[in-house]
Structure formats: structure tokens, C-alpha cells
Tab-separated table of C-alpha atoms and ligand atoms in Angstrom:
chain	number	residue	atom	x	y	z
A	10	MET	CA	77.547	58.823	-44.657
A	11	SER	CA	74.150	59.019	-45.311
A	12	ILE	CA	71.231	60.610	-42.958
A	13	GLY	CA	69.139	57.671	-40.865
A	14	TRP	CA	66.025	59.770	-41.885
A	15	PHE	CA	62.661	57.731	-42.403
A	16	PRO	CA	60.214	59.842	-43.545
A	17	GLY	CA	57.659	58.641	-41.314
A	18	HIS	CA	54.004	59.560	-42.122
A	19	MET	CA	54.418	61.140	-45.700
A	20	ALA	CA	51.375	59.309	-47.478
A	21	SER	CA	49.443	60.731	-44.776
A	22	ALA	CA	50.785	64.411	-44.862
A	23	ARG	CA	50.550	64.255	-48.494
A	24	LYS	CA	46.567	63.507	-48.066
A	25	GLN	CA	45.859	66.144	-45.380
A	26	ALA	CA	47.730	68.925	-47.565
A	27	ALA	CA	45.875	67.861	-50.178
A	28	GLN	CA	42.405	68.302	-48.356
A	29	THR	CA	43.391	71.692	-47.149
A	30	LEU	CA	45.357	72.777	-50.490
A	31	ALA	CA	41.298	72.499	-52.049
A	32	LYS	CA	40.492	75.237	-49.565
A	33	VAL	CA	43.282	77.908	-50.076
A	34	ASP	CA	43.669	80.272	-52.901
A	35	VAL	CA	47.681	80.528	-52.598
A	36	VAL	CA	50.546	78.848	-50.802
A	37	VAL	CA	53.528	80.084	-49.479
A	38	GLU	CA	56.047	77.935	-49.667
A	39	VAL	CA	59.145	78.583	-46.674
A	40	ILE	CA	62.340	77.002	-47.316
A	41	ASP	CA	65.848	77.626	-46.225
A	42	ALA	CA	67.881	80.711	-48.164
A	43	ARG	CA	71.259	78.905	-47.012
A	44	LEU	CA	69.922	75.556	-49.117
A	45	PRO	CA	66.866	76.069	-51.124
A	46	GLY	CA	67.314	73.299	-52.823
A	47	ALA	CA	67.815	70.697	-50.290
A	48	SER	CA	64.858	72.672	-47.873
A	49	SER	CA	61.757	72.126	-50.704
A	50	ASN	CA	59.996	69.409	-50.727
A	51	PRO	CA	59.099	68.604	-54.224
A	52	MET	CA	55.790	67.336	-52.998
A	53	ILE	CA	54.218	70.650	-52.435
A	54	ASP	CA	54.644	71.651	-55.929
A	55	ALA	CA	53.437	68.713	-57.339
A	56	LEU	CA	50.279	69.411	-55.228
A	57	ARG	CA	49.774	72.759	-55.790
A	58	ARG	CA	50.323	72.294	-59.461
A	59	HIS	CA	47.458	69.392	-59.382
A	60	ARG	CA	45.361	72.306	-57.819
A	61	GLN	CA	46.761	74.881	-60.239
A	62	ARG	CA	47.170	76.786	-56.972
A	63	PRO	CA	49.739	80.177	-57.285
A	64	CYS	CA	53.112	79.665	-55.108
A	65	LEU	CA	55.028	82.216	-53.288
A	66	LYS	CA	58.344	80.392	-52.621
A	67	VAL	CA	59.534	82.409	-49.400
A	68	LEU	CA	63.424	82.104	-49.184
A	69	ASN	CA	63.658	82.940	-45.333
A	70	LYS	CA	66.744	83.166	-42.782
A	71	ALA	CA	68.005	85.244	-46.015
A	72	ASP	CA	70.034	87.325	-43.240
A	73	LEU	CA	71.909	84.222	-42.753
A	74	ALA	CA	72.288	83.304	-46.487
A	75	ASP	CA	75.187	84.709	-49.144
A	76	PRO	CA	73.368	87.512	-50.715
A	77	GLN	CA	74.926	86.767	-53.945
A	78	ALA	CA	73.633	82.875	-53.722
A	79	THR	CA	70.089	84.112	-52.736
A	80	GLU	CA	69.979	86.709	-55.774
A	81	ALA	CA	70.590	83.512	-58.036
A	82	TRP	CA	68.660	81.387	-56.404
A	83	VAL	CA	65.335	84.035	-56.385
A	84	ARG	CA	66.194	84.652	-60.016
A	85	ALA	CA	66.442	80.270	-60.621
A	86	LEU	CA	63.307	79.774	-59.214
A	87	THR	CA	60.879	82.457	-60.638
A	88	GLU	CA	62.131	81.508	-64.005
A	89	SER	CA	62.134	77.784	-63.674
A	90	ALA	CA	58.182	77.901	-62.798
A	91	ALA	CA	56.610	75.741	-65.840
A	92	ARG	CA	54.436	78.248	-68.466
A	93	GLY	CA	50.879	79.127	-66.932
A	94	ASP	CA	52.346	78.354	-63.526
A	95	LYS	CA	52.082	81.534	-61.216
A	96	VAL	CA	55.277	81.285	-58.603
A	97	GLU	CA	57.058	84.279	-56.857
A	98	ALA	CA	59.914	84.315	-55.089
A	99	VAL	CA	61.014	86.140	-52.441
A	100	ALA	CA	64.199	86.250	-49.762
A	101	LEU	CA	63.749	87.660	-46.608
A	102	SER	CA	63.675	87.381	-42.871
A	103	CYS	CA	60.355	86.745	-41.310
A	104	ARG	CA	62.081	87.904	-37.740
A	105	LYS	CA	61.944	91.556	-39.610
A	106	PRO	CA	58.482	92.775	-39.945
A	107	GLY	CA	58.700	95.025	-42.705
A	108	ASP	CA	59.988	91.812	-44.848
A	109	VAL	CA	56.787	90.114	-43.084
A	110	ALA	CA	54.172	92.558	-44.501
A	111	ARG	CA	56.000	92.233	-47.663
A	112	VAL	CA	54.834	88.375	-47.809
A	113	ALA	CA	51.011	89.531	-47.363
A	114	ARG	CA	51.621	92.099	-50.249
A	115	LEU	CA	52.891	89.756	-52.668
A	116	ALA	CA	50.650	86.798	-51.949
A	117	HIS	CA	47.471	89.328	-52.710
A	118	ALA	CA	48.966	89.903	-55.830
A	119	LEU	CA	48.975	86.340	-56.857
A	120	ALA	CA	45.387	86.091	-56.598
A	121	PRO	CA	44.035	89.383	-56.728
A	122	HIS	CA	40.554	88.624	-56.773
A	123	ARG	CA	40.523	87.395	-53.502
A	124	ASP	CA	40.865	91.127	-51.438
A	125	SER	CA	37.678	91.491	-49.551
A	126	ALA	CA	35.904	90.642	-46.479
A	127	LEU	CA	33.629	88.612	-48.669
A	128	LYS	CA	36.212	87.108	-50.434
A	129	PRO	CA	39.042	87.033	-48.157
A	130	LEU	CA	42.583	85.345	-49.665
A	131	ARG	CA	43.129	82.125	-47.909
A	132	VAL	CA	46.596	81.318	-47.692
A	133	MET	CA	48.704	78.055	-46.536
A	134	VAL	CA	51.732	78.070	-45.253
A	135	MET	CA	53.885	75.203	-45.985
A	136	GLY	CA	57.343	73.832	-45.601
A	137	ILE	CA	59.590	71.264	-44.123
A	138	PRO	CA	60.528	71.323	-40.236
A	139	ASN	CA	62.436	74.704	-38.883
A	140	VAL	CA	62.254	77.008	-42.201
A	141	GLY	CA	60.858	79.711	-39.997
A	142	LYS	CA	56.736	78.710	-40.469
A	143	SER	CA	55.810	79.550	-37.113
A	144	THR	CA	57.882	82.717	-36.852
A	145	LEU	CA	56.268	83.786	-40.089
A	146	ILE	CA	52.695	82.950	-39.128
A	147	ASN	CA	53.225	84.675	-35.547
A	148	ALA	CA	54.807	87.748	-37.301
A	149	LEU	CA	51.595	88.169	-39.494
A	150	ALA	CA	49.209	87.493	-36.854
A	151	LYS	CA	51.339	90.237	-34.821
A	152	ARG	CA	50.585	87.332	-31.805
A	153	ARG	CA	52.071	84.435	-30.725
A	154	ILE	CA	49.780	81.521	-32.320
A	155	ALA	CA	52.753	79.113	-33.349
A	156	LYS	CA	55.107	77.931	-31.286
A	157	VAL	CA	58.693	78.571	-32.536
A	158	GLY	CA	61.454	76.485	-31.590
A	159	ASP	CA	64.722	75.538	-33.050
A	160	GLU	CA	64.065	71.746	-32.657
A	161	PRO	CA	62.403	70.823	-35.846
A	162	ALA	CA	58.960	69.426	-35.492
A	163	VAL	CA	57.387	71.729	-33.285
A	164	THR	CA	54.580	72.616	-35.391
A	165	LYS	CA	51.388	70.263	-34.568
A	166	SER	CA	48.404	70.765	-34.630
A	167	GLN	CA	46.138	71.936	-37.794
A	168	GLN	CA	45.224	75.457	-37.364
A	169	ARG	CA	43.024	78.245	-39.457
A	170	ILE	CA	44.065	81.588	-38.464
A	171	ASP	CA	42.262	84.952	-39.115
A	172	ILE	CA	45.023	87.407	-39.886
A	173	SER	CA	42.475	90.297	-40.947
A	174	ASP	CA	39.146	90.402	-42.760
A	175	ARG	CA	41.334	89.989	-46.004
A	176	LEU	CA	43.887	87.130	-45.506
A	177	VAL	CA	43.046	83.471	-44.079
A	178	LEU	CA	46.095	81.658	-43.082
A	179	PHE	CA	46.260	77.674	-42.855
A	180	ASP	CA	49.479	76.349	-40.566
A	181	THR	CA	49.677	73.008	-40.623
A	182	PRO	CA	48.965	70.106	-42.556
A	183	GLY	CA	51.534	72.425	-44.066
A	184	LEU	CA	54.174	70.517	-42.655
A	185	LEU	CA	55.837	68.126	-44.458
A	186	TRP	CA	59.421	66.445	-43.994
A	187	PRO	CA	62.158	66.636	-45.983
A	188	LEU	CA	62.547	64.231	-48.731
A	189	ILE	CA	66.175	63.042	-49.073
A	190	GLU	CA	66.687	62.159	-51.978
A	191	HIS	CA	70.673	62.635	-52.453
A	192	PRO	CA	72.836	62.381	-49.164
A	193	SER	CA	74.263	66.088	-49.645
A	194	ASP	CA	70.776	66.704	-48.910
A	195	GLY	CA	70.702	64.969	-45.858
A	196	LEU	CA	73.671	66.246	-44.454
A	197	MET	CA	72.775	70.220	-45.399
A	198	LEU	CA	69.753	69.740	-43.870
A	199	ALA	CA	71.157	68.275	-40.410
A	200	ALA	CA	73.974	70.971	-40.611
A	201	SER	CA	70.910	73.543	-40.936
A	202	HIS	CA	68.625	71.690	-38.109
A	203	ALA	CA	66.138	70.494	-40.444
A	204	VAL	CA	66.184	67.156	-39.232
A	205	GLY	CA	65.701	66.130	-35.486
A	206	VAL	CA	69.121	65.305	-33.615
A	207	ASN	CA	68.925	61.823	-33.289
A	208	ALA	CA	69.074	61.457	-37.032
A	209	TYR	CA	72.777	62.178	-37.084
A	210	ILE	CA	76.113	62.100	-35.914
A	211	ASP	CA	77.453	65.926	-35.086
A	212	GLU	CA	80.933	65.010	-35.944
A	213	GLU	CA	79.978	63.666	-39.453
A	214	VAL	CA	77.623	66.215	-40.227
A	215	ALA	CA	80.025	68.884	-38.831
A	216	THR	CA	82.905	67.500	-41.029
A	217	ALA	CA	80.813	67.484	-44.582
A	218	LEU	CA	80.118	71.051	-43.552
A	219	GLY	CA	83.553	71.698	-43.311
A	220	GLU	CA	84.462	70.765	-46.638
A	221	ILE	CA	81.892	73.056	-48.284
A	222	LEU	CA	83.144	75.911	-46.038
A	223	LEU	CA	86.491	75.001	-46.949
A	224	GLU	CA	85.725	75.303	-50.774
A	225	ARG	CA	83.809	78.483	-50.684
A	226	TYR	CA	84.001	80.332	-47.550
A	227	PRO	CA	87.747	80.213	-46.191
A	228	ALA	CA	88.210	83.557	-45.219
A	229	LEU	CA	85.045	83.125	-42.684
A	230	LEU	CA	86.804	79.811	-41.243
A	231	ALA	CA	89.923	81.725	-40.849
A	232	ARG	CA	88.468	84.855	-39.346
A	233	ARG	CA	86.230	83.003	-36.914
A	234	TYR	CA	88.715	80.506	-35.795
A	235	GLY	CA	92.009	82.906	-36.487
A	236	LEU	CA	93.267	79.871	-38.894
A	237	ALA	CA	95.995	81.234	-41.374
A	238	PRO	CA	94.448	81.489	-44.858
A	239	ASP	CA	97.483	79.353	-46.487
A	240	ALA	CA	97.143	76.551	-43.771
A	241	LEU	CA	93.369	76.237	-44.456
A	242	ARG	CA	94.369	75.416	-47.901
A	243	SER	CA	96.022	72.295	-47.031
A	244	LEU	CA	92.998	70.847	-44.832
A	245	ASP	CA	90.266	68.777	-45.316
A	246	GLY	CA	86.945	68.469	-43.507
A	247	PRO	CA	88.444	65.915	-40.191
A	248	ALA	CA	91.817	68.329	-40.420
A	249	LEU	CA	89.752	71.609	-40.090
A	250	ILE	CA	87.577	69.983	-37.000
A	251	ASP	CA	91.080	69.111	-35.573
A	252	ALA	CA	92.031	73.023	-36.127
A	253	ILE	CA	89.408	74.158	-34.520
A	254	ALA	CA	89.847	71.857	-31.445
A	255	GLN	CA	92.834	73.179	-31.449
A	256	ARG	CA	92.627	76.777	-31.609
A	257	ARG	CA	89.835	76.658	-29.051
A	258	GLY	CA	91.921	74.481	-26.568
A	259	TYR	CA	89.185	71.506	-26.431
A	260	VAL	CA	91.266	69.105	-25.824
A	261	LEU	CA	90.864	65.471	-23.912
A	262	LYS	CA	92.676	63.152	-22.137
A	263	GLY	CA	95.812	62.368	-23.487
A	264	ALA	CA	96.208	65.750	-25.303
A	265	LEU	CA	94.049	64.476	-28.023
A	266	PRO	CA	91.725	66.955	-29.795
A	267	ASP	CA	88.030	66.949	-28.639
A	268	ARG	CA	86.566	66.450	-31.787
A	269	GLY	CA	82.855	66.413	-30.712
A	270	LYS	CA	83.353	69.722	-29.005
A	271	ALA	CA	84.814	71.182	-32.139
A	272	ALA	CA	82.427	69.818	-34.317
A	273	LEU	CA	79.424	71.126	-32.281
A	274	ALA	CA	81.166	74.904	-31.909
A	275	LEU	CA	81.383	74.558	-36.175
A	276	LEU	CA	77.749	73.895	-36.508
A	277	ASP	CA	76.570	76.424	-33.789
A	278	ASP	CA	78.613	78.719	-35.411
A	279	TYR	CA	77.506	78.372	-38.790
A	280	ARG	CA	73.530	77.890	-37.575
A	281	SER	CA	73.801	81.014	-35.365
A	282	GLY	CA	75.214	83.289	-38.148
A	283	ALA	CA	78.343	83.934	-36.064
A	284	LEU	CA	80.528	82.576	-38.954
A	285	GLY	CA	78.886	85.194	-41.619
A	286	ARG	CA	76.715	84.688	-44.085
A	287	ILE	CA	76.987	81.289	-45.691
A	288	SER	CA	75.068	79.489	-48.590
A	289	LEU	CA	75.415	75.488	-48.588
A	290	GLU	CA	74.116	75.227	-52.236
A	291	THR	CA	73.534	77.821	-55.359
A	292	PRO	CA	71.413	77.096	-58.161
A	293	ALA	CA	74.723	76.058	-60.352
A	294	SER	CA	76.254	73.837	-57.497
A	295	ARG	CA	72.890	71.821	-57.310
A	296	ALA	CA	72.778	71.242	-60.877
A	297	GLN	CA	75.937	70.139	-60.943
A	298	MET	CA	75.239	67.565	-57.923
A	299	ARG	CA	72.291	66.431	-59.526
A	300	ALA	CA	74.051	65.614	-63.068
A	301	ALA	CA	76.752	63.875	-61.568
A	302	ALA	CA	74.168	61.580	-59.654
A	303	ALA	CA	72.184	60.876	-62.393
A	304	ALA	CA	75.251	60.151	-64.517
A	305	ALA	CA	76.192	57.645	-61.165
A	306	ALA	CA	72.630	56.295	-61.500
A	307	ASP	CA	73.143	56.051	-65.358
A	308	GLU	CA	70.186	57.965	-66.242
A	309	PRO	CA	69.378	61.686	-67.379
A	310	ALA	CA	69.234	64.308	-64.838
A	311	ALA	CA	65.602	65.015	-64.353
A	312	ALA	CA	64.115	68.611	-63.246
A	313	ASP	CA	63.207	68.814	-59.638
A	314	GLU	CA	59.902	66.286	-59.701
A	315	PRO	CA	57.907	64.401	-56.991
A	316	ALA	CA	58.406	60.701	-56.749
A	317	ALA	CA	55.707	59.589	-58.586
A	318	THR	CA	55.183	57.215	-55.278
A	319	ASP	CA	54.880	57.073	-51.643
A	320	GLU	CA	57.344	54.929	-51.145
A	321	PRO	CA	59.235	56.328	-48.677
A	322	ALA	CA	62.710	57.785	-50.089
A	323	ALA	CA	64.653	55.897	-47.847
A	324	THR	CA	63.607	53.181	-49.567
A	325	ARG	CA	63.996	54.439	-53.409
A	326	THR	CA	67.558	56.226	-52.586
A	327	GLY	CA	69.069	53.272	-50.473
A	328	LEU	CA	69.186	55.667	-47.492
A	329	ARG	CA	69.265	54.155	-44.059
A	330	ARG	CA	65.920	52.742	-42.794
A	331	ALA	CA	66.093	54.043	-39.333
A	332	ARG	CA	62.371	54.284	-37.368
A	333	ALA	CA	62.304	56.630	-34.605
A	334	THR	CA	65.127	58.717	-35.717
A	335	GLY	CA	63.280	61.352	-37.421
A	336	PRO	CA	62.542	65.185	-35.477
A	337	ARG	CA	61.640	64.523	-32.032
A	338	THR	CA	61.411	60.515	-31.210
A	339	GLY	CA	58.152	60.019	-29.771
A	340	GLU	CA	56.258	62.347	-31.341
A	341	ASP	CA	55.816	59.880	-34.494
A	342	ASP	CA	52.176	59.887	-33.923
A	343	ASP	CA	51.741	63.782	-34.213
A	344	ARG	CA	53.532	63.993	-37.561
A	345	GLY	CA	51.245	65.080	-40.888
B	27	G4P	P1	58.880	75.968	-38.236
B	27	G4P	O1	57.724	76.798	-37.858
B	27	G4P	O2	59.324	75.860	-39.961
B	27	G4P	O3	59.375	74.594	-37.703
B	27	G4P	O4	60.113	77.109	-37.764
B	27	G4P	P2	60.244	77.993	-36.629
B	27	G4P	O5	59.606	79.095	-37.156
B	27	G4P	O6	59.835	77.587	-35.043
B	27	G4P	O7	61.774	78.748	-36.904
B	27	G4P	C1	62.861	77.593	-36.477
B	27	G4P	C2	63.857	78.764	-35.659
B	27	G4P	O8	64.615	79.378	-36.918
B	27	G4P	C3	63.816	79.408	-34.639
B	27	G4P	O9	64.769	79.817	-33.973
B	27	G4P	C4	63.247	80.703	-35.386
B	27	G4P	O10	63.419	82.152	-34.543
B	27	G4P	C5	64.327	80.645	-36.719
B	27	G4P	N1	64.172	81.845	-37.670
B	27	G4P	C6	62.946	81.858	-38.234
B	27	G4P	N2	63.120	82.695	-39.177
B	27	G4P	C7	64.407	83.315	-38.903
B	27	G4P	C8	65.004	84.643	-39.900
B	27	G4P	O11	64.312	85.076	-41.006
B	27	G4P	N3	66.383	84.466	-39.864
B	27	G4P	C9	67.203	83.794	-38.772
B	27	G4P	N4	68.061	84.320	-38.583
B	27	G4P	N5	66.413	83.009	-37.822
B	27	G4P	C10	64.728	82.328	-38.424
B	27	G4P	P3	65.302	79.251	-32.490
B	27	G4P	O12	66.559	79.603	-32.192
B	27	G4P	O13	63.930	78.391	-32.132
B	27	G4P	O14	64.320	80.881	-32.384
B	27	G4P	P4	64.159	81.845	-30.915
B	27	G4P	O15	62.768	81.689	-30.388
B	27	G4P	O16	65.241	81.417	-29.614
B	27	G4P	O17	64.778	83.099	-31.764
């Protein structure tokens, strides 16, 4: 299954982001610690490298992610930076005030020459929807500036925010849409609520999530749903959804399992952290997935590089072109 995602105004978002980038010293790229690869938009790296802007990669929602996987990601992201490319990575939770203070400190360290009222540090916060950009901005500003919401695409208008006389933030057009190059990225993004609910079917996304959880976190599934670890070993994604329906008593007329309700329960439990701390990918699993995709396409695996074109990802990857299935249908005109 592929996510019906059409990255609407990608070209104009890119143009606006490039214009704002010209005015800033440091890019703070917010990504989701549970899926750092899938929640990165390679366009951000391309734009900032072009302008030689240092970058702080914030792996946010680390409170929900598997600490071991997160540690591996922080290492991999810092190490993979090209020579001369100033990149720092940090895992944290923007919901924790102490963590947020680290963001300001680390950003200042990337451009130490900008640290006075005369030359305040100018930071642009970038990232795909729902990774926590607004939460970070509000926490830095210590007031509610950007609207926080668990539905993608809440931040809309461009903002310049004076945090202090030493720090200025730019919000959107830091908002860029996910670039879904691999179907598995679409599924991970949907499971993590980074694409709008109209772009996917809960049951299919929950089934794919179930496959990952059965492989990597069977103990968490057993604990949450009271399933015997031995029984879990014989399950696949669809059977897991059935088992959850059965355990929870989600039954339709005719004693059929209510798979829709069970799928939503699994998605909610993952999203809220009720299942436990989970990462959907590791640097190793991502490298493996990319190598497999490249082999299938009969071409060498490339580094995570932006496409050299503004052609929508949907066209290049053969994903279903589905207009108006992006985040918040009806708000398309505000994108980018
Ligand atoms: P965005 O601007 O990038 O689109 O994301 P936004 O800040 O709106 O955050 C999206 C959701 O993620 C919000 O959930 C927010 O509270 C949550 N979030 C942000 N940072 C963290 C974090 O570090 N850890 C966890 N666990 N969640 C985080 P929401 O349910 O709409 O938020 P709420 O207002 O009900 O709390």
C-alpha cells in the first residue's frame, strides 16, 4: 500500500524557505526521534548547504522513542555530515523546559559570532508537520505564539519572533512537506500522524505498524494487550489487529472483529506512548531499506540527497497521485 500523498506546493515552499534562509545564521531542523530518516526532508539539507548554514538537528519526542535507537541516530546524523558542514544533533523533548534551553545553547554554539544585541543569532526552525516545531517555538518564547496541534499543518503564516535581544526565530516557511520516496516512509509518517488523516486508511497503516512492532517490540505488545508472547510469534500484522479486537472485545454484528476500532486503538497507543518507547527505524534498518530499494530499482544506493528536481515525489516514485489528500484538505492555498 502507498500513502496517497501529493506534496502540493513543494516548489513554492522551497523558494520561500530559500529566501528566508538567506537571512538566518543557523537552521534548527526538527525531526521525529521515532523516525528520524522518514521525518527528514532532504530539501532542508540541500538548501542550507547551498547557503552554508550550520544546522542543529533536533530529534524531538525523544520521550516516546527507544533510547538505544535514538543514541544510534544522534551518532549517525553527526557523523554523516560532510566535511566542513557544521551539523550538531541532539535528542530531547520540547515538552521539557530544561531540554528546550539546550536548543538555544547549542544553536548559539554553532554561530558564536552572533551573540549580542547588535548581532543577535537568527535561527530558522524547519521541519515537516507535527514534529513539534510550534511546541519548540512556544517553549523558547515562553508564550503561546505558534498554534500547537496534533493534526499536521497547523502552523501557517510566516513569523519572526524576538526571543531575546540575542536570539531571533523564524517560524514558517520552515514548514516543508514530507518527501515520501519510499512507501515504508509513508506508512511510518502516517502512523506517527505526520500526514493528514485523509491520506491513508487507518487499518492499513496500523497493520504495517503492527508488523514492525511484532518484529522489534513483541514484549511491549504482549504487555499492553495481555497477549501471550508465544502466541505473538505466530502472528502477522492483520492477525495482530484481530487479536487486539478480540482482547478488547471490539466486536461487530455477527461476532466479526471490529478491525477498524482495533486499528485505531493500536495507532493511538503508539502515538501517545501508551505502548512504550518505540522507534520505527534505526540507522541500520534505514540503510538496509534504502539498499533494498536501490537494488530493486537496479541502481546504486545513494546517500540521503535531495532530488535534483522540483517534480513532485509522487510522480518520481510512482506513489498514488491523490490531490486533496494532504494535511487538512481545504487549506491547500496556505501551504508553503
Ligand atoms: P508542528 O508545529 O511541527 O506541526 O508540531 P506541534 O508543535 O504542533 O506538535 C505536534 C504534537 O506533538 C502536539 O501534540 C505536541 O504537543 C506534540 N509534541 C511536541 N513535542 C513533543 C515532545 O517532545 N514529546 C511528546 N510526547 N509530544 C510532543 P498535541 O496532542 O496536539 O498536543 P497537546 O497540545 O494536546 O499537548
